[in-house]
């Protein structure tokens, strides 16, 4: 069932806004083509228990997979 | 001339505070006796009127006549009491609308005839002085303005588009041809979403005003143009407008669906709101127990306002008193 149509409804808009707010305004760009998601984030903090890494620009490329999505950062 | 004349009818109630003496119709003077008009028609000293003012006045008249008709049933008891009281006293204390006045006029069979263009200073001695609030209809305008929440518009960019190119090169775009044959693009200002089709046609949703919708559509067209397509901006049209407001009192939906069953459908087990399909203007209203109202289906803003002004007195009649 195709639900993508509903992304531009009010609900979809609000979801999008929530997405933007969730990333707290640092989502620079997103793209979805050929079943591959690409995100570009700004001013990102990666936090692990021991470590904290800050970066100005992060590009996330994610593929849909049965097992896991693969991520690369730069 | 009354400055309120410059406002469209739906905004009349906004220009003057409720209960003001000179809301919509400009020519009545406060102490004009009701003998000069059975229905609230302005006196036609017309030499300086333009056609625009004439049209506005006609719209106001129609509005008032509609409001009169709605008021008559509600005020019959009141009028009977007033009729007997007025024969004894010479002044009326309670609020008087021109509609009420016309009822009294009939019941007392006055002989004074309305003279067009004349504003008699003194009423006929047989008629009680009735301080008419000129052109304040018995049901005042609600004073509530529905806010626009969503505008859907379409435009033709006038050229075939390669959606894959657009999805790969534009920012904030989604394209999943297996699911939906259009690119879904979003911009932040105005916050909107566009569906862009390979035919070159585009749907723009999410804007809060007509101008914003047009501006957003232009921005999407510019994005497509910058990607190398010969995009134009043809046949921009607003297809749907959604507004919402709050009447600030709870509503008896069950009562409303009983009396307005040819317009309403209310299935609380399916959906908690009453769906009211107004004929004129052709607007669908979702009415909720809380008093919140959603209006949709409009092609122009005035239809939203008109529909709300039509429904407001009906909703007042179904106000929950407990």
PDB file of C-alpha atoms in Angstrom, chain B residues 27-33 36 42-45 114-123:
ATOM      1  CA  UNK B  27     -26.847  56.170   6.473  1.00  0.00           C
ATOM      2  CA  UNK B  28     -29.071  55.431   9.445  1.00  0.00           C
ATOM      3  CA  UNK B  29     -28.919  57.925  12.237  1.00  0.00           C
ATOM      4  CA  UNK B  30     -29.118  56.547  15.760  1.00  0.00           C
ATOM      5  CA  UNK B  31     -32.468  57.971  16.659  1.00  0.00           C
ATOM      6  CA  UNK B  32     -34.179  57.347  13.398  1.00  0.00           C
ATOM      7  CA  UNK B  33     -37.578  55.903  14.119  1.00  0.00           C
ATOM      8  CA  UNK B  36     -38.750  54.866   7.876  1.00  0.00           C
ATOM      9  CA  UNK B  42     -30.400  52.464   3.618  1.00  0.00           C
ATOM     10  CA  UNK B  43     -32.025  55.693   2.632  1.00  0.00           C
ATOM     11  CA  UNK B  44     -31.191  56.369  -0.932  1.00  0.00           C
ATOM     12  CA  UNK B  45     -29.664  59.822  -1.027  1.00  0.00           C
ATOM     13  CA  UNK B 114     -41.252  55.410   4.515  1.00  0.00           C
ATOM     14  CA  UNK B 115     -40.148  58.302   2.401  1.00  0.00           C
ATOM     15  CA  UNK B 116     -37.063  57.591   0.400  1.00  0.00           C
ATOM     16  CA  UNK B 117     -34.478  60.203   1.088  1.00  0.00           C
ATOM     17  CA  UNK B 118     -36.183  61.572   4.168  1.00  0.00           C
ATOM     18  CA  UNK B 119     -34.987  61.269   7.705  1.00  0.00           C
ATOM     19  CA  UNK B 120     -37.794  62.677   9.844  1.00  0.00           C
ATOM     20  CA  UNK B 121     -36.500  64.369  12.934  1.00  0.00           C
ATOM     21  CA  UNK B 122     -39.464  63.559  15.074  1.00  0.00           C
ATOM     22  CA  UNK B 123     -41.354  60.320  15.099  1.00  0.00           C
TER      23      UNK B 123
END
